[in-house]
Short mmCIF file of C-alpha atoms and ligand atoms in Angstrom, two decimals:
data_model
loop_
_atom_site.label_atom_id
_atom_site.label_comp_id
_atom_site.label_asym_id
_atom_site.label_seq_id
_atom_site.Cartn_x
_atom_site.Cartn_y
_atom_site.Cartn_z
CA MET A 26 147.66 69.21 196.96
CA ALA A 27 148.06 66.68 194.73
CA ARG A 28 144.87 64.39 194.60
CA ASP A 29 144.25 60.36 195.53
CA PRO A 30 143.65 58.61 192.52
CA THR A 31 142.13 56.17 194.28
CA VAL A 32 138.69 58.16 195.62
CA SER A 33 136.25 58.97 192.87
CA PRO A 34 136.02 62.18 190.53
CA PRO A 35 132.67 64.41 190.88
CA PRO A 36 130.54 63.31 188.13
CA ASN A 37 131.36 66.41 185.89
CA VAL A 38 134.76 65.08 184.86
CA LEU A 39 133.60 61.33 184.22
CA ALA A 40 135.60 59.73 181.59
CA PRO A 41 133.78 58.99 178.31
CA GLY A 42 132.33 55.42 178.42
CA LEU A 43 130.37 52.69 179.39
CA TYR A 44 130.05 52.12 183.36
CA LEU A 45 128.29 49.08 184.79
CA VAL A 46 127.36 50.38 188.03
CA ALA A 47 126.22 47.48 190.55
CA THR A 48 123.28 48.24 192.48
CA PRO A 49 121.93 46.58 196.06
CA ILE A 50 120.14 43.12 196.06
CA GLY A 51 117.17 44.42 198.62
CA ASN A 52 118.76 47.08 200.91
CA LEU A 53 118.56 50.64 199.11
CA ARG A 54 122.04 50.82 201.74
CA ASP A 55 124.05 48.65 199.68
CA ILE A 56 124.47 50.84 197.16
CA THR A 57 128.44 51.96 197.36
CA LEU A 58 129.32 55.97 196.92
CA ARG A 59 130.77 55.60 193.97
CA ALA A 60 128.33 54.22 192.11
CA LEU A 61 126.08 57.99 193.79
CA ASP A 62 128.47 60.33 191.60
CA ILE A 63 128.84 58.03 188.46
CA LEU A 64 125.00 57.38 187.75
CA GLY A 65 124.74 61.18 189.22
CA GLY A 66 126.94 61.96 186.81
CA ALA A 67 126.25 59.96 183.54
CA ASP A 68 124.76 61.60 180.71
CA ILE A 69 122.23 58.35 181.20
CA VAL A 70 121.70 55.78 183.59
CA LEU A 71 119.85 52.82 181.41
CA CYS A 72 117.74 50.41 183.74
CA GLU A 73 115.52 46.99 183.03
CA ASP A 74 112.45 48.76 184.13
CA THR A 75 111.97 52.35 184.65
CA ARG A 76 109.84 51.85 187.90
CA VAL A 77 112.29 50.17 189.22
CA GLY A 78 115.17 52.67 188.39
CA GLY A 79 113.58 55.81 189.54
CA LYS A 80 113.24 53.27 193.08
CA LEU A 81 116.26 53.67 193.76
CA MET A 82 117.18 57.01 192.31
CA ALA A 83 114.43 58.61 194.25
CA ALA A 84 115.92 57.17 197.26
CA HIS A 85 119.67 58.92 196.95
CA GLY A 86 118.96 61.72 196.39
CA LEU A 87 119.14 61.45 192.60
CA LYS A 88 117.45 63.23 189.68
CA VAL A 89 118.62 60.89 185.88
CA LYS A 90 117.50 60.58 182.54
CA LEU A 91 116.28 56.71 182.95
CA GLU A 92 115.84 54.37 179.56
CA ARG A 93 114.79 50.79 179.86
CA TYR A 94 117.48 48.35 178.43
CA ASP A 95 115.58 45.12 178.76
CA GLU A 96 116.21 41.27 177.03
CA HIS A 97 112.97 43.22 174.47
CA ALA A 98 114.19 46.47 174.02
CA ALA A 99 118.36 46.01 173.77
CA GLU A 100 118.52 44.51 170.27
CA ARG A 101 116.11 48.07 169.41
CA ALA A 102 118.54 49.99 171.93
CA ARG A 103 121.92 49.08 171.25
CA PRO A 104 122.92 51.04 168.09
CA LYS A 105 121.43 54.37 169.34
CA ILE A 106 123.15 53.33 173.17
CA LEU A 107 126.72 52.86 170.99
CA GLY A 108 126.00 55.95 169.32
CA ARG A 109 126.05 57.92 172.90
CA LEU A 110 129.30 56.13 172.83
CA ALA A 111 130.93 57.06 170.24
CA GLY A 112 130.04 60.56 170.64
CA GLY A 113 131.84 60.66 174.36
CA GLU A 114 129.07 60.53 176.79
CA LYS A 115 128.58 58.61 179.38
CA VAL A 116 127.34 55.50 179.38
CA ALA A 117 125.76 53.94 183.26
CA LEU A 118 123.45 50.55 183.10
CA ILE A 119 122.47 49.06 186.07
CA SER A 120 119.99 45.94 186.06
CA ASP A 121 116.69 45.76 188.40
CA ALA A 122 118.60 44.25 191.58
CA GLY A 123 122.34 43.35 192.31
CA THR A 124 125.09 44.13 189.55
CA PRO A 125 124.81 44.16 185.66
CA LEU A 126 125.25 40.95 183.30
CA ILE A 127 124.49 38.30 186.32
CA SER A 128 121.59 37.15 184.43
CA ASP A 129 120.18 40.84 183.60
CA PRO A 130 120.99 42.05 180.15
CA GLY A 131 124.73 43.83 179.63
CA TYR A 132 126.87 41.31 177.88
CA ARG A 133 126.47 41.87 174.34
CA LEU A 134 126.46 45.57 174.58
CA VAL A 135 129.37 45.76 176.81
CA ARG A 136 130.35 44.11 174.21
CA ALA A 137 129.18 46.04 171.32
CA ALA A 138 130.87 48.33 173.20
CA VAL A 139 134.43 46.58 172.92
CA ALA A 140 134.06 45.97 170.10
CA GLN A 141 134.50 49.88 168.77
CA GLY A 142 137.13 51.22 170.73
CA SER A 143 134.52 52.42 173.72
CA SER A 144 135.63 52.20 177.49
CA VAL A 145 133.75 50.41 180.00
CA PHE A 146 134.36 50.73 183.40
CA PRO A 147 132.79 48.13 186.05
CA VAL A 148 131.34 49.92 189.12
CA PRO A 149 131.29 46.58 192.01
CA GLY A 150 129.51 46.57 194.30
CA ALA A 151 126.40 44.22 195.04
CA SER A 152 125.14 40.82 193.28
CA ALA A 153 123.08 37.46 195.13
CA LEU A 154 125.09 34.71 194.22
CA LEU A 155 128.75 36.04 196.13
CA ALA A 156 125.85 37.56 199.09
CA GLY A 157 124.34 34.08 199.36
CA LEU A 158 127.84 32.74 199.52
CA THR A 159 129.10 34.20 201.83
CA VAL A 160 126.46 33.29 203.90
CA ALA A 161 126.21 29.48 202.92
CA GLY A 162 128.68 28.34 205.39
CA LEU A 163 130.32 26.40 202.79
CA PRO A 164 133.51 25.69 200.27
CA THR A 165 134.32 29.81 198.88
CA ASP A 166 137.93 28.47 197.89
CA ARG A 167 136.61 27.76 194.61
CA PHE A 168 132.47 28.17 193.35
CA LEU A 169 130.53 27.97 190.10
CA PHE A 170 128.05 29.82 189.67
CA VAL A 171 125.41 28.20 187.26
CA GLY A 172 122.32 30.97 187.15
CA PHE A 173 118.87 29.51 186.56
CA PRO A 174 118.47 25.90 185.83
CA PRO A 175 115.78 25.03 183.47
CA PRO A 176 112.72 25.09 183.92
CA LYS A 177 111.94 21.48 183.42
CA SER A 178 112.31 18.28 185.92
CA VAL A 179 114.45 16.18 182.96
CA GLY A 180 116.28 19.21 181.51
CA ARG A 181 117.26 19.91 185.68
CA ARG A 182 118.62 16.26 186.07
CA ALA A 183 120.94 16.69 183.16
CA LEU A 184 121.95 19.51 184.15
CA PHE A 185 122.95 19.07 187.21
CA ALA A 186 124.52 15.59 186.72
CA GLU A 187 126.91 17.22 184.21
CA LEU A 188 128.05 19.13 186.98
CA ALA A 189 128.07 16.57 189.58
CA PRO A 190 131.77 15.54 189.04
CA ILE A 191 132.02 19.21 188.96
CA ARG A 192 134.02 20.40 192.86
CA ALA A 193 133.53 23.82 192.93
CA THR A 194 130.55 24.84 195.16
CA LEU A 195 127.75 25.15 193.18
CA ILE A 196 125.62 28.72 193.05
CA PHE A 197 122.13 28.21 191.49
CA TYR A 198 119.51 31.34 191.35
CA GLU A 199 116.14 29.91 191.61
CA GLY A 200 112.89 30.77 192.30
CA GLY A 201 110.18 30.04 194.94
CA SER A 202 107.58 28.30 192.79
CA ARG A 203 110.51 26.04 191.81
CA LEU A 204 112.44 25.54 195.01
CA LYS A 205 110.84 22.83 196.36
CA ASP A 206 111.62 21.02 192.67
CA SER A 207 115.20 21.71 192.16
CA LEU A 208 115.68 20.74 195.63
CA ILE A 209 114.24 17.19 195.02
CA ASP A 210 116.50 17.24 191.58
CA MET A 211 119.60 18.02 193.47
CA ALA A 212 118.84 15.92 195.99
CA ASP A 213 117.58 12.76 194.11
CA VAL A 214 121.14 13.85 192.13
CA PHE A 215 124.33 15.18 194.63
CA GLY A 216 122.61 12.86 197.26
CA ALA A 217 123.09 14.47 200.82
CA ARG A 218 125.74 17.25 200.50
CA GLU A 219 125.60 19.64 202.21
CA ALA A 220 124.08 23.66 200.76
CA ALA A 221 121.42 26.77 202.14
CA VAL A 222 119.18 28.19 200.80
CA ALA A 223 119.11 31.73 201.02
CA ARG A 224 116.00 33.77 200.09
CA GLU A 225 115.52 37.80 200.36
CA LEU A 226 118.93 38.38 201.87
CA THR A 227 119.32 42.14 203.37
CA LYS A 228 115.66 42.49 203.41
CA LEU A 229 113.59 42.39 205.89
CA HIS A 230 112.89 38.69 205.27
CA GLU A 231 116.34 37.03 204.83
CA THR A 232 116.90 33.30 206.06
CA VAL A 233 119.21 31.01 205.05
CA ILE A 234 118.50 27.57 206.08
CA ARG A 235 121.29 24.47 205.78
CA GLY A 236 121.90 21.04 205.21
CA PRO A 237 122.02 18.54 203.64
CA LEU A 238 120.36 19.11 200.10
CA PRO A 239 117.22 15.90 201.14
CA VAL A 240 116.63 17.59 204.88
CA LEU A 241 116.14 20.86 202.70
CA ALA A 242 113.99 19.02 200.88
CA ALA A 243 111.75 18.39 202.90
CA ASP A 244 111.77 21.40 205.29
CA HIS A 245 108.87 23.07 204.63
CA ARG A 246 110.12 25.96 205.14
CA CYS A 247 110.70 25.86 200.96
CA ASP A 248 107.03 24.28 199.75
CA SER A 249 106.59 27.92 197.38
CA PRO A 250 108.68 30.31 199.62
CA LYS A 251 108.33 33.70 198.17
CA GLY A 252 110.76 35.97 197.33
CA GLU A 253 113.78 35.85 196.01
CA ILE A 254 115.83 32.93 196.77
CA VAL A 255 119.80 31.17 196.13
CA ILE A 256 121.06 27.81 196.35
CA LEU A 257 124.33 27.04 197.13
CA VAL A 258 125.56 22.89 196.87
CA ALA A 259 128.57 22.12 198.50
CA PRO A 260 131.19 19.94 196.10
CA GLY A 261 131.68 16.41 196.16
CA ILE A 262 134.73 14.85 197.84
CA ASP A 263 137.20 14.72 195.59
CA ARG A 264 139.27 11.99 197.92
CA ALA A 265 138.45 8.12 199.72
CA ALA A 266 135.83 9.40 202.20
CA THR A 267 136.55 7.96 205.39
CA ALA A 268 135.67 5.17 207.45
CA ASP A 269 133.98 7.27 210.16
CA GLU A 270 132.72 9.74 208.05
CA VAL A 271 130.95 7.56 205.62
CA ASP A 272 129.64 5.71 208.75
CA ALA A 273 127.99 9.58 211.20
CA ALA A 274 127.05 10.47 206.48
CA LEU A 275 124.74 7.14 207.25
CA VAL A 276 124.40 7.13 210.94
CA GLU A 277 122.81 11.10 210.10
CA ALA A 278 120.34 9.95 206.83
CA LEU A 279 119.38 6.48 208.89
CA ALA A 280 118.16 9.26 211.57
CA ARG A 281 116.05 10.47 208.31
CA GLY A 282 114.55 7.38 205.72
CA PRO A 283 114.46 3.84 204.96
CA THR A 284 118.12 2.06 205.00
CA ALA A 285 117.84 2.00 200.67
CA THR A 286 116.78 6.03 200.87
CA ALA A 287 119.82 7.15 203.27
CA ALA A 288 122.55 3.75 201.94
CA SER A 289 121.32 5.03 198.04
CA GLU A 290 121.77 9.28 199.68
CA VAL A 291 125.29 8.81 200.88
CA ALA A 292 126.36 6.29 197.91
CA LYS A 293 125.22 9.62 195.55
CA ALA A 294 126.71 12.21 197.84
CA LEU A 295 130.08 10.63 198.53
CA GLY A 296 130.88 8.04 194.84
CA LEU A 297 130.70 5.32 196.37
CA SER A 298 128.79 1.50 196.02
CA ARG A 299 125.59 1.49 197.17
CA ARG A 300 126.00 -1.94 198.06
CA ASP A 301 128.99 -1.28 199.85
CA LEU A 302 126.82 1.21 201.89
CA TYR A 303 123.60 -1.02 202.47
CA ALA A 304 125.58 -3.42 204.05
CA ARG A 305 126.92 -0.87 206.34
CA ALA A 306 123.46 0.81 207.17
CA LEU A 307 122.45 -2.73 208.64
CA ALA A 308 125.25 -3.62 210.05
CA LEU A 309 124.96 0.24 211.54
CA ARG A 310 121.38 0.10 212.66
CA GLY A 311 122.49 -3.53 214.36
CA GLU A 312 120.57 -6.03 212.28
N1 LIG B 409 122.13 40.81 188.68
C1 LIG B 409 121.58 39.99 190.19
C2 LIG B 409 122.90 39.67 190.98
O1 LIG B 409 123.84 40.95 190.83
O2 LIG B 409 122.40 38.81 191.80
C3 LIG B 409 120.88 38.57 189.67
C4 LIG B 409 119.47 39.05 188.72
S1 LIG B 409 118.48 37.53 188.60
C5 LIG B 409 117.30 38.18 187.47
C6 LIG B 409 117.41 37.65 189.87
C7 LIG B 409 117.40 36.42 190.55
O3 LIG B 409 119.21 36.37 191.83
C8 LIG B 409 116.44 36.16 192.10
O4 LIG B 409 115.42 35.15 190.68
C9 LIG B 409 117.18 35.13 192.76
O5 LIG B 409 117.43 34.06 192.47
C10 LIG B 409 118.53 36.17 192.91
N2 LIG B 409 117.94 36.99 193.63
C11 LIG B 409 117.93 38.58 193.83
N3 LIG B 409 117.97 39.06 195.07
C12 LIG B 409 118.17 38.30 196.07
C13 LIG B 409 118.01 38.55 197.02
N4 LIG B 409 117.61 39.52 197.86
N5 LIG B 409 117.92 36.95 197.99
C14 LIG B 409 118.22 36.27 197.81
N6 LIG B 409 118.58 35.83 196.04
C15 LIG B 409 117.53 37.30 195.26
#
């Protein structure tokens, strides 16, 4: 009977080449059957940290040869890996979590493999950015993955200002210790846009907090939480807001703070004049 080509071949008939294998972002069962076939059948599995990679292999009963390939080892290790590929070996690349190359090493290796004519195969699976996007409750039709914002406020604000006109949901990676400062800078630059903080996805303490940026920045759960985080920010609107939308945004912001702050937040989020919104906010307050 002819074999179904959409079913992965058994590991011993894998074609030679570089396999970019996605691994779980938390829950160790978030790995595909094909990923297990390929990891089990590869001549070598390159990973950022052999302890993390070893744990994953042990959890799935795989006995494989692991070798370190991280930011530091990459330059030295690359010629040897390219030699293996040129010699017809099957090389798998994984990262500590999620999809390799996504805020993780591998891009230069892929470029070099392609340049020397080696085959490169995607083995798709988990990635924190898509897991975050799917649960955020924000528009998914157009999004921009930004990765980690700069560590210092000046750099962050400059980047956010550059991103502010882009009509797409913005996706950032962030660590717990910088979450609050990043949210404060986002609220200052993006105003009261809707946003989500997705923490520890697929893990025991999975939490998704949704709301306007100033609300998230003030939420005590965003004060240096432990764990890994994706921040998602809604696009600014690309049409004139209706009078009702403006009023609704002002009423929501007025419930949280002083008139001037509310006017300023909504002005940034909707791209309107702060002076006009201040006047409208006073009217809504009955002043
Ligand atoms: N390659 C990975 C991927 O495909 O998602 C990302 C690697 S990057 C070095 C690690 C960052 O991804 C973390 O600091 C965090 O921002 C995000 N991340 C990874 N796992 C996560 C999870 N389970 N929940 C939320 N964010 C996560």
